[in-house]
Short mmCIF file of C-alpha atoms in Angstrom, two decimals:
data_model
loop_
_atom_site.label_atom_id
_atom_site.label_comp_id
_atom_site.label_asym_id
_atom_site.label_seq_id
_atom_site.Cartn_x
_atom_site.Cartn_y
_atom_site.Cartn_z
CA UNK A 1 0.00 0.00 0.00
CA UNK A 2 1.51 3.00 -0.76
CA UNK A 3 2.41 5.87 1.68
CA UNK A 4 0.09 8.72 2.27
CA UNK A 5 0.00 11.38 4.77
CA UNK A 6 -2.82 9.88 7.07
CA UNK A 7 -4.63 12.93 7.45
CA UNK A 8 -7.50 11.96 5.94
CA UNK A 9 -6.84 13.68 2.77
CA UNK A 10 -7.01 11.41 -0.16
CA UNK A 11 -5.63 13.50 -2.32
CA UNK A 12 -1.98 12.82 -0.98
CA UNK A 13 -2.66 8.89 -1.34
CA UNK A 14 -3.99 9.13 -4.72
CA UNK A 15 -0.52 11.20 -5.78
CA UNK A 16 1.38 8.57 -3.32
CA UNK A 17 2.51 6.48 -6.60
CA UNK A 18 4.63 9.95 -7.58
CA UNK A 19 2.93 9.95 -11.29
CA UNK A 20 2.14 6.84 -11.51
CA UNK A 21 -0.06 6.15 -14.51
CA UNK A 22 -1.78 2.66 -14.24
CA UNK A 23 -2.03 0.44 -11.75
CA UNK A 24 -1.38 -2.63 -13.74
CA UNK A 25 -4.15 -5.08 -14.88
CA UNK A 26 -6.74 -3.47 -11.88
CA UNK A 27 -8.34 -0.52 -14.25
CA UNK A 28 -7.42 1.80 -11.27
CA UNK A 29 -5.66 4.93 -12.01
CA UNK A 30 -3.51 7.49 -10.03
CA UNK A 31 -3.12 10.86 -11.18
CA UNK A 32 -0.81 13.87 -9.97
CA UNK A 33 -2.24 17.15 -9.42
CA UNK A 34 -4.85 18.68 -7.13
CA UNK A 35 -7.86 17.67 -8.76
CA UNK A 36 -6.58 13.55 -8.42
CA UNK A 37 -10.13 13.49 -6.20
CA UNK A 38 -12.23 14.58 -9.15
CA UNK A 39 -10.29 11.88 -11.65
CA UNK A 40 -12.13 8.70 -11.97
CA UNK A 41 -11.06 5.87 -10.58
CA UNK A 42 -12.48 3.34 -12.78
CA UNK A 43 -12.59 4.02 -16.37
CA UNK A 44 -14.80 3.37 -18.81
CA UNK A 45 -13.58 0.76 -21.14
CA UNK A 46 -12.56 -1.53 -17.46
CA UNK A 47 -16.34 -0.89 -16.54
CA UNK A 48 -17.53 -2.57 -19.98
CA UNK A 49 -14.98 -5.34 -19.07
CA UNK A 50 -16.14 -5.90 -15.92
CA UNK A 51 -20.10 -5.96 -17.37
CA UNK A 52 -18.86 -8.32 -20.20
CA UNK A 53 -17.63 -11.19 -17.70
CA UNK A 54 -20.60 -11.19 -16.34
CA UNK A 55 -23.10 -10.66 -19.01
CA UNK A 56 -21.72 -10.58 -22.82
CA UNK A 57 -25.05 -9.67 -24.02
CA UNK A 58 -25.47 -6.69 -21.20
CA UNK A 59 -25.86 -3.40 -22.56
CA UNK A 60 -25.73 -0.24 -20.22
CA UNK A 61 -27.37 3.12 -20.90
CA UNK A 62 -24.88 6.29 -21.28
CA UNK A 63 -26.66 7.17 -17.61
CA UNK A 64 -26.40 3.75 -15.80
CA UNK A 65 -22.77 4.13 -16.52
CA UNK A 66 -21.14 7.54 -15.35
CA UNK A 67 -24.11 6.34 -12.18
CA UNK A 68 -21.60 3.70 -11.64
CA UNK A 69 -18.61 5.07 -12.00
CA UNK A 70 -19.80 7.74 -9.56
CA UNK A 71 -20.66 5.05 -7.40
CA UNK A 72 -17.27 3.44 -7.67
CA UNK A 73 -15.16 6.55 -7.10
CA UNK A 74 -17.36 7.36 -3.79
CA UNK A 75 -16.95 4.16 -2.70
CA UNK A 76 -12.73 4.73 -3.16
CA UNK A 77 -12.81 7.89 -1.96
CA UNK A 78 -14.86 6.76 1.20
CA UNK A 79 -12.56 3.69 1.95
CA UNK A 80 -8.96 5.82 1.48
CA UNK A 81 -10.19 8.86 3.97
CA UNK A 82 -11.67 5.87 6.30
CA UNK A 83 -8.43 4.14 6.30
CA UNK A 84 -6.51 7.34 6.82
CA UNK A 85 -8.09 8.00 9.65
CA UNK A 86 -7.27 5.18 10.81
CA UNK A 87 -3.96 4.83 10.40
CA UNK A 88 -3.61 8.76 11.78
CA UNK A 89 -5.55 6.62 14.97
CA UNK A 90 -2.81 4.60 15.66
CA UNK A 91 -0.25 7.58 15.09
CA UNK A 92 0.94 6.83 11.86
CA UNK A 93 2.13 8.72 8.66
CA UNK A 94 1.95 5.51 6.34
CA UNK A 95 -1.43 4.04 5.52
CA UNK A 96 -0.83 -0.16 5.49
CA UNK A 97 -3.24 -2.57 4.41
CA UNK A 98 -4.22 -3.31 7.77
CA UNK A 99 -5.93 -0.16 7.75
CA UNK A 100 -8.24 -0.75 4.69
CA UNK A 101 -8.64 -4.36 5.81
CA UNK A 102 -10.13 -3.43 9.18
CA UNK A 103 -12.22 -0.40 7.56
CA UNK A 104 -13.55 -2.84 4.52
CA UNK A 105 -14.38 -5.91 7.01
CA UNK A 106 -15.95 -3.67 9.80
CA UNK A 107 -18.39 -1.40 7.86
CA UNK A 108 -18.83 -3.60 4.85
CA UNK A 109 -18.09 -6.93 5.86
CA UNK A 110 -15.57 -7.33 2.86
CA UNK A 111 -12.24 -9.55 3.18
CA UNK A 112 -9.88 -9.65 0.57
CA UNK A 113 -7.84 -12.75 0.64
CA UNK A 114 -3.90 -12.55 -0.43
CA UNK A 115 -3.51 -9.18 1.33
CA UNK A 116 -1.91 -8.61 4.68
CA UNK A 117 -1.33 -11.60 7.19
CA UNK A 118 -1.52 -14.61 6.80
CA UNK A 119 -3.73 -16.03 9.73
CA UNK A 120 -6.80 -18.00 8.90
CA UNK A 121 -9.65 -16.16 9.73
CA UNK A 122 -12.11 -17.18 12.71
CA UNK A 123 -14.84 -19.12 11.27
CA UNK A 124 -18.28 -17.78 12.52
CA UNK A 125 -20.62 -20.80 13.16
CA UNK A 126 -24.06 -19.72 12.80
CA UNK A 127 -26.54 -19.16 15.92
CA UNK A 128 -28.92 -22.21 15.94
CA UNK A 129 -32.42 -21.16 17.04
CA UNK A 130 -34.43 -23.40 18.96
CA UNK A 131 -36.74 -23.37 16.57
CA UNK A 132 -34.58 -24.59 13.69
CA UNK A 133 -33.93 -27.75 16.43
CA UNK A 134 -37.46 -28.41 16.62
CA UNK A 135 -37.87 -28.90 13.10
CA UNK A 136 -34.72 -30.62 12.53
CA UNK A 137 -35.73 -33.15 14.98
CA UNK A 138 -39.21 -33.30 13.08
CA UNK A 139 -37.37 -34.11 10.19
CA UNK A 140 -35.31 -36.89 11.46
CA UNK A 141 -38.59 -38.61 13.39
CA UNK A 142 -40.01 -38.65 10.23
CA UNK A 143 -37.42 -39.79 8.20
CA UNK A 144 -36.63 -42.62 10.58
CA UNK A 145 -40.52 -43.84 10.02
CA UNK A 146 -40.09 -44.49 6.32
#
């Protein structure tokens, strides 16, 4: 993750890659200047690709699309000053992937796997209802009959 100033300005993460152009093979681009939080994050032509792998017949209205590639830029924007706060919370200058990781899994309930440590994660065994036990053991009673 690259180094920003954690004071919950994206503007100084976005520029972090010092020009870069293209993140490779993600469709995300950084770009210098003071108006990097106006620049879209997802272009175009990656949003057709993305639509495509899903649905090669899908065809999107001139509307639906800049709608979601608003969408996707809030949600950026929203996630890198989240994170920056963050980090600036536990006093430091770099944004890590720790930070994102614990914004993304505890207001969105999003994990992405092959970043940051590599601990299995806590399985969360669902509550059982008593309910759900009566009518399991309806089900087996009645299965055992035939």
């Amino acid at each position: 993750m690259p180094q920003g100033d954690a004071s919950g300005n994206s503007a100084g993460l976005v520029n972090a890659g010092q020009n870069a152009s293209n993140v490779r093979g993600s469709g995300l681009t950084s770009h210098s200047g003071a108006g990097a939080s106006s620049a879209n994050v997802l272009d175009k032509r990656r949003l057709h690709e993305l639509v495509k792998e899903i649905d090669p017949l899908e065809q999107m209205d001139d509307d639906v699309e800049e709608v979601l590639l608003q969408i996707a830029d809030d949600f950026i924007e929203n996630v890198v000053t989240s994170a920056c706060q963050l980090a600036k919370h536990r006093k430091s200058s770099t944004l890590e992937v720790k930070d994102v990781q614990l914004y993304l899994e505890r207001n969105w309930n999003m994990w992405v796997p092959g970043f940051g440590s590599e601990e299995l994660r806590p399985y969360k065994k669902a509550a059982v209802t008593e309910a759900h036990k009566q009518r399991m053991a309806l089900i087996r009673k009645t299965l055992k009959k035939c």
